PDB file of C-alpha atoms in Angstrom:
ATOM      1  CA  MET A 126      18.510  -2.753  -0.126  1.00  0.00           C
ATOM      2  CA  ARG A 127      15.479  -1.496  -2.457  1.00  0.00           C
ATOM      3  CA  TRP A 128      12.096  -1.273  -1.879  1.00  0.00           C
ATOM      4  CA  ARG A 129       8.949  -0.109  -3.579  1.00  0.00           C
ATOM      5  CA  TYR A 130       5.096  -0.140  -2.756  1.00  0.00           C
ATOM      6  CA  GLY A 131       3.176  -2.634  -4.759  1.00  0.00           C
ATOM      7  CA  ALA A 132      -0.258  -3.183  -6.310  1.00  0.00           C
ATOM      8  CA  PHE A 133      -2.774  -4.924  -4.084  1.00  0.00           C
ATOM      9  CA  GLU A 134      -6.348  -3.562  -3.745  1.00  0.00           C
ATOM     10  CA  LEU A 135      -8.234  -4.613   0.014  1.00  0.00           C
ATOM     11  CA  ASP A 136     -11.690  -4.262  -1.799  1.00  0.00           C
ATOM     12  CA  PRO A 137     -10.967  -3.845  -6.045  1.00  0.00           C
ATOM     13  CA  GLY A 138     -15.317  -3.441  -5.634  1.00  0.00           C
ATOM     14  CA  ILE A 139     -15.442  -0.316  -4.141  1.00  0.00           C
ATOM     15  CA  PRO A 140     -16.460   1.756  -7.549  1.00  0.00           C
ATOM     16  CA  PRO A 141     -14.608   4.515  -8.685  1.00  0.00           C
ATOM     17  CA  GLU A 142     -16.895   7.215  -6.192  1.00  0.00           C
ATOM     18  CA  GLY A 143     -16.151   5.595  -3.119  1.00  0.00           C
ATOM     19  CA  VAL A 144     -18.264   4.463  -0.443  1.00  0.00           C
ATOM     20  CA  ASP A 145     -20.175   5.615   2.486  1.00  0.00           C
ATOM     21  CA  ALA A 146     -16.666   4.520   5.875  1.00  0.00           C
ATOM     22  CA  ARG A 147     -19.694   3.630   8.813  1.00  0.00           C
ATOM     23  CA  ALA A 148     -22.286   1.221   6.354  1.00  0.00           C
ATOM     24  CA  TYR A 149     -18.649   0.047   4.989  1.00  0.00           C
ATOM     25  CA  LEU A 150     -17.450  -1.396   8.113  1.00  0.00           C
ATOM     26  CA  GLU A 151     -20.380  -2.158   9.403  1.00  0.00           C
ATOM     27  CA  ALA A 152     -21.287  -4.609   6.544  1.00  0.00           C
ATOM     28  CA  LYS A 153     -18.626  -6.510   6.832  1.00  0.00           C
ATOM     29  CA  TYR A 154     -17.870  -6.277  11.020  1.00  0.00           C
ATOM     30  CA  ASP A 155     -19.314  -6.333  14.610  1.00  0.00           C
ATOM     31  CA  ALA A 156     -19.412  -3.366  16.655  1.00  0.00           C
ATOM     32  CA  ALA A 157     -16.807  -4.349  18.407  1.00  0.00           C
ATOM     33  CA  SER A 158     -14.483  -5.923  15.560  1.00  0.00           C
ATOM     34  CA  VAL A 159     -14.219  -2.519  14.576  1.00  0.00           C
ATOM     35  CA  ALA A 160     -13.828  -1.177  17.845  1.00  0.00           C
ATOM     36  CA  GLU A 161     -10.759  -3.233  18.000  1.00  0.00           C
ATOM     37  CA  MET A 162      -9.986  -2.916  14.687  1.00  0.00           C
ATOM     38  CA  ARG A 163      -9.761   1.171  15.701  1.00  0.00           C
ATOM     39  CA  GLY A 164      -8.351   0.195  19.149  1.00  0.00           C
ATOM     40  CA  ARG A 165      -4.966  -1.229  17.328  1.00  0.00           C
ATOM     41  CA  LEU A 166      -4.987   0.770  14.734  1.00  0.00           C
ATOM     42  CA  ALA A 167      -4.724   4.131  16.100  1.00  0.00           C
ATOM     43  CA  ASP A 168      -2.877   2.223  19.043  1.00  0.00           C
ATOM     44  CA  ALA A 169       0.388   1.411  16.264  1.00  0.00           C
ATOM     45  CA  PHE A 170       0.551   4.543  15.403  1.00  0.00           C
ATOM     46  CA  ARG A 171       0.871   6.643  17.986  1.00  0.00           C
ATOM     47  CA  ALA A 172       3.557   3.659  18.859  1.00  0.00           C
ATOM     48  CA  GLU A 173       5.229   5.171  15.770  1.00  0.00           C
ATOM     49  CA  GLY A 174       4.529   8.890  16.359  1.00  0.00           C
ATOM     50  CA  LEU A 175       2.477   9.392  13.242  1.00  0.00           C
ATOM     51  CA  ALA A 176      -0.555  11.395  13.105  1.00  0.00           C
ATOM     52  CA  LEU A 177      -4.027   9.720  13.194  1.00  0.00           C
ATOM     53  CA  ARG A 178      -7.231  11.120  11.652  1.00  0.00           C
ATOM     54  CA  ASP A 179     -10.045  10.618  14.052  1.00  0.00           C
ATOM     55  CA  LEU A 180     -12.165   6.976  12.728  1.00  0.00           C
ATOM     56  CA  THR A 181     -15.079   7.529  14.379  1.00  0.00           C
ATOM     57  CA  GLU A 182     -15.344  10.783  11.860  1.00  0.00           C
ATOM     58  CA  TRP A 183     -14.673   8.632   8.212  1.00  0.00           C
ATOM     59  CA  GLY A 184     -16.892   9.669   5.824  1.00  0.00           C
ATOM     60  CA  LEU A 185     -15.526   7.930   2.509  1.00  0.00           C
ATOM     61  CA  ARG A 186     -14.283   4.370   1.875  1.00  0.00           C
ATOM     62  CA  PRO A 187     -12.244   5.875  -1.469  1.00  0.00           C
ATOM     63  CA  SER A 188     -11.515   2.995  -4.344  1.00  0.00           C
ATOM     64  CA  THR A 189      -8.137   2.640  -3.801  1.00  0.00           C
ATOM     65  CA  PHE A 190      -7.056   1.845  -7.742  1.00  0.00           C
ATOM     66  CA  ALA A 191      -6.800   5.653  -8.986  1.00  0.00           C
ATOM     67  CA  ALA A 192      -3.652   5.577  -5.874  1.00  0.00           C
ATOM     68  CA  HIS A 193      -2.402   2.641  -7.655  1.00  0.00           C
ATOM     69  CA  ARG A 194      -2.119   3.675 -11.109  1.00  0.00           C
ATOM     70  CA  LEU A 195      -0.572   7.009 -10.012  1.00  0.00           C
ATOM     71  CA  LEU A 196       1.996   4.533  -7.326  1.00  0.00           C
ATOM     72  CA  MET A 197       2.945   2.893 -10.894  1.00  0.00           C
ATOM     73  CA  GLY A 198       3.339   5.839 -13.391  1.00  0.00           C
ATOM     74  CA  ALA A 199       5.524   7.706 -10.047  1.00  0.00           C
ATOM     75  CA  LEU A 200       7.998   4.392 -11.081  1.00  0.00           C
ATOM     76  CA  ALA A 201       9.260   5.846 -13.954  1.00  0.00           C
ATOM     77  CA  ASP A 202      10.605   8.720 -11.984  1.00  0.00           C
ATOM     78  CA  GLY A 203      12.096   6.266 -10.297  1.00  0.00           C
ATOM     79  CA  LEU A 204      12.333   5.199  -6.614  1.00  0.00           C
ATOM     80  CA  VAL A 205      12.580   8.090  -4.387  1.00  0.00           C
ATOM     81  CA  VAL A 206       9.745  10.071  -6.049  1.00  0.00           C
ATOM     82  CA  HIS A 207       7.379   6.078  -6.130  1.00  0.00           C
ATOM     83  CA  GLN A 208       8.311   6.489  -2.230  1.00  0.00           C
ATOM     84  CA  ALA A 209       7.236   9.897  -1.372  1.00  0.00           C
ATOM     85  CA  VAL A 210       3.928   9.819  -3.827  1.00  0.00           C
ATOM     86  CA  GLY A 211       3.375   6.374  -1.531  1.00  0.00           C
ATOM     87  CA  ASP A 212       4.007   8.116   1.983  1.00  0.00           C
ATOM     88  CA  GLY A 213       1.782  11.199   0.346  1.00  0.00           C
ATOM     89  CA  LEU A 214      -0.778   9.221  -0.072  1.00  0.00           C
ATOM     90  CA  PHE A 215      -0.621   7.593   3.567  1.00  0.00           C
ATOM     91  CA  ARG A 216      -0.597  10.796   4.451  1.00  0.00           C
ATOM     92  CA  GLY A 217      -3.347  11.879   3.423  1.00  0.00           C
ATOM     93  CA  TYR A 218      -5.389   9.158   3.777  1.00  0.00           C
ATOM     94  CA  TRP A 219      -4.778   8.085   7.658  1.00  0.00           C
ATOM     95  CA  ALA A 220      -3.417  11.632   8.529  1.00  0.00           C
ATOM     96  CA  GLU A 221      -5.761  13.852   6.524  1.00  0.00           C
ATOM     97  CA  GLY A 222      -8.424  12.349   5.300  1.00  0.00           C
ATOM     98  CA  ALA A 223      -8.164  13.113   1.785  1.00  0.00           C
ATOM     99  CA  ASP A 224      -9.997  10.788  -0.293  1.00  0.00           C
ATOM    100  CA  VAL A 225      -6.756   9.209  -2.854  1.00  0.00           C
ATOM    101  CA  GLY A 226      -9.356   8.167  -5.117  1.00  0.00           C
ATOM    102  CA  ASP A 227      -9.954  11.911  -6.575  1.00  0.00           C
ATOM    103  CA  HIS A 228      -7.857  13.477  -9.428  1.00  0.00           C
ATOM    104  CA  GLU A 229      -7.443  16.605  -8.088  1.00  0.00           C
ATOM    105  CA  VAL A 230      -6.406  14.966  -4.683  1.00  0.00           C
ATOM    106  CA  LEU A 231      -4.249  13.053  -5.996  1.00  0.00           C
ATOM    107  CA  ALA A 232      -2.649  15.297  -8.700  1.00  0.00           C
ATOM    108  CA  GLY A 233      -1.658  17.526  -5.448  1.00  0.00           C
ATOM    109  CA  ILE A 234       0.717  14.732  -3.913  1.00  0.00           C
ATOM    110  CA  ALA A 235       2.014  13.519  -6.927  1.00  0.00           C
ATOM    111  CA  ARG A 236       3.506  17.107  -6.791  1.00  0.00           C
ATOM    112  CA  GLU A 237       4.785  17.392  -3.520  1.00  0.00           C
ATOM    113  CA  ALA A 238       6.302  14.200  -4.245  1.00  0.00           C
ATOM    114  CA  GLY A 239       8.343  15.653  -7.308  1.00  0.00           C
ATOM    115  CA  MET A 240       6.044  14.648 -10.412  1.00  0.00           C
ATOM    116  CA  THR A 241       4.731  16.992 -12.950  1.00  0.00           C
ATOM    117  CA  ASP A 242       1.133  17.120 -13.487  1.00  0.00           C
ATOM    118  CA  ASP A 243       0.791  16.117 -17.176  1.00  0.00           C
ATOM    119  CA  HIS A 244       3.163  12.714 -15.805  1.00  0.00           C
ATOM    120  CA  ALA A 245       0.248  12.010 -13.237  1.00  0.00           C
ATOM    121  CA  ARG A 246      -2.569  12.902 -15.090  1.00  0.00           C
ATOM    122  CA  ASP A 247      -0.741  10.455 -17.906  1.00  0.00           C
ATOM    123  CA  ALA A 248      -0.582   7.329 -15.283  1.00  0.00           C
ATOM    124  CA  LEU A 249      -4.203   8.092 -14.463  1.00  0.00           C
ATOM    125  CA  GLY A 250      -5.674   8.265 -17.534  1.00  0.00           C
ATOM    126  CA  SER A 251      -3.342   5.772 -18.827  1.00  0.00           C
ATOM    127  CA  ASP A 252      -4.803   2.678 -20.260  1.00  0.00           C
ATOM    128  CA  GLU A 253      -1.697   0.917 -20.132  1.00  0.00           C
ATOM    129  CA  VAL A 254       0.119   1.420 -16.733  1.00  0.00           C
ATOM    130  CA  ALA A 255      -3.863   0.521 -15.561  1.00  0.00           C
ATOM    131  CA  ALA A 256      -3.669  -2.953 -17.055  1.00  0.00           C
ATOM    132  CA  ALA A 257      -0.193  -3.170 -15.316  1.00  0.00           C
ATOM    133  CA  VAL A 258      -1.738  -2.488 -11.854  1.00  0.00           C
ATOM    134  CA  ARG A 259      -4.246  -5.208 -12.856  1.00  0.00           C
ATOM    135  CA  GLU A 260      -1.295  -7.179 -13.401  1.00  0.00           C
ATOM    136  CA  GLU A 261       0.006  -6.575 -10.824  1.00  0.00           C
ATOM    137  CA  GLU A 262      -2.305  -7.120  -8.077  1.00  0.00           C
ATOM    138  CA  GLY A 263      -3.713 -10.823 -10.094  1.00  0.00           C
ATOM    139  CA  ARG A 264       0.391 -12.298  -9.604  1.00  0.00           C
ATOM    140  CA  ALA A 265      -0.381 -10.769  -5.800  1.00  0.00           C
ATOM    141  CA  GLN A 266      -3.454 -12.436  -5.210  1.00  0.00           C
ATOM    142  CA  ALA A 267      -1.926 -15.374  -6.994  1.00  0.00           C
ATOM    143  CA  ALA A 268       1.024 -15.438  -4.833  1.00  0.00           C
ATOM    144  CA  GLY A 269      -1.402 -15.484  -1.622  1.00  0.00           C
ATOM    145  CA  VAL A 270      -1.455 -11.962  -0.561  1.00  0.00           C
ATOM    146  CA  ARG A 271      -4.585 -11.129   1.137  1.00  0.00           C
ATOM    147  CA  ALA A 272      -3.915  -8.542   3.455  1.00  0.00           C
ATOM    148  CA  VAL A 273      -2.060  -5.252   3.671  1.00  0.00           C
ATOM    149  CA  PRO A 274       1.406  -4.529   4.679  1.00  0.00           C
ATOM    150  CA  THR A 275       2.656  -8.115   3.210  1.00  0.00           C
ATOM    151  CA  PHE A 276       5.744  -7.292   2.711  1.00  0.00           C
ATOM    152  CA  VAL A 277       7.689  -9.659  -0.041  1.00  0.00           C
ATOM    153  CA  ILE A 278      11.139 -10.159   0.367  1.00  0.00           C
ATOM    154  CA  ASP A 279      13.276 -11.366  -2.994  1.00  0.00           C
ATOM    155  CA  GLU A 280       9.690 -12.675  -4.535  1.00  0.00           C
ATOM    156  CA  ARG A 281      10.726 -15.490  -2.017  1.00  0.00           C
ATOM    157  CA  LEU A 282       9.309 -14.822   1.373  1.00  0.00           C
ATOM    158  CA  ALA A 283       6.076 -12.583   2.145  1.00  0.00           C
ATOM    159  CA  VAL A 284       5.693 -11.223   6.277  1.00  0.00           C
ATOM    160  CA  THR A 285       1.833  -9.902   6.411  1.00  0.00           C
ATOM    161  CA  GLY A 286       0.934  -7.317   8.406  1.00  0.00           C
ATOM    162  CA  ALA A 287       2.118  -4.420  10.678  1.00  0.00           C
ATOM    163  CA  GLN A 288       5.435  -5.921  11.869  1.00  0.00           C
ATOM    164  CA  SER A 289       8.102  -4.480  13.696  1.00  0.00           C
ATOM    165  CA  PRO A 290      11.323  -4.176  11.927  1.00  0.00           C
ATOM    166  CA  ALA A 291      13.347  -6.375  13.842  1.00  0.00           C
ATOM    167  CA  VAL A 292      10.652  -9.284  12.328  1.00  0.00           C
ATOM    168  CA  LEU A 293      11.369  -7.460   8.686  1.00  0.00           C
ATOM    169  CA  GLY A 294      15.145  -7.313   9.846  1.00  0.00           C
ATOM    170  CA  GLN A 295      15.800 -10.868  10.953  1.00  0.00           C
ATOM    171  CA  ALA A 296      13.278 -11.860   7.236  1.00  0.00           C
ATOM    172  CA  VAL A 297      15.966  -9.946   5.682  1.00  0.00           C
ATOM    173  CA  ARG A 298      18.168 -11.578   6.827  1.00  0.00           C
ATOM    174  CA  GLN A 299      16.540 -15.084   6.621  1.00  0.00           C
ATOM    175  CA  ILE A 300      17.073 -14.273   2.495  1.00  0.00           C
ATOM    176  CA  LEU A 301      20.609 -13.188   2.796  1.00  0.00           C
ATOM    177  CA  ALA A 302      21.442 -17.049   4.730  1.00  0.00           C
ATOM    178  CA  ASP A 303      19.943 -18.879   1.900  1.00  0.00           C
ATOM    179  CA  GLU A 304      21.456 -16.463  -1.104  1.00  0.00           C
ATOM    180  CA  ALA A 305      24.776 -17.671   0.886  1.00  0.00           C
ATOM    181  CA  THR A 306      24.251 -21.239   1.717  1.00  0.00           C
ATOM    182  CA  THR A 307      23.623 -21.826  -2.178  1.00  0.00           C
ATOM    183  CA  ALA A 308      26.516 -19.461  -3.356  1.00  0.00           C
ATOM    184  CA  GLN A 309      28.143 -22.078  -0.873  1.00  0.00           C
ATOM    185  CA  LEU A 310      26.861 -24.821  -2.552  1.00  0.00           C
ATOM    186  CA  ARG A 311      27.125 -24.446  -5.624  1.00  0.00           C
ATOM    187  CA  GLY A 312      30.579 -23.398  -5.145  1.00  0.00           C
ATOM    188  CA  ARG A 313      31.167 -27.101  -4.250  1.00  0.00           C
ATOM    189  CA  ALA A 314      29.221 -28.980  -7.438  1.00  0.00           C
TER     190      ALA A 314
END
């Protein structure tokens, strides 16, 4: 099965230079909600054996638009590079506290993933890539995507939230069963 990261910004209103993370969260949520979110996130990372930086020390909440441009541009290098860029973005932000809105940080992530510096720079500066990101974000919003992660399977079924492999596997099996039923019905017609 093939998969790729789609473009969707949780808050496209964040300016390119980012905003103070603590002030951003405090303006959106009460302290108890922030603590609960941090706890759930830390538990999920621990359960998967993933590194997570200290969430009480978040300084910047970056704009992710440039990161989405890089991801979109990486598609031209194939899904392996695209997925490596995505993994690098997640590691950089969640484990290392990197500013994934900064073009130099993004160039480093791209390089580690196998993109050339020229290709990364082109993706980050391309109006065409920027338009493709905005178009994909619009399709996601029109389809009802409101949270991350949202797993869209075969453009027919969306599973929202950090789900277990069992839940995602069941969703894939549902799509495959639907396809088999459709094929059987077509064979009878």
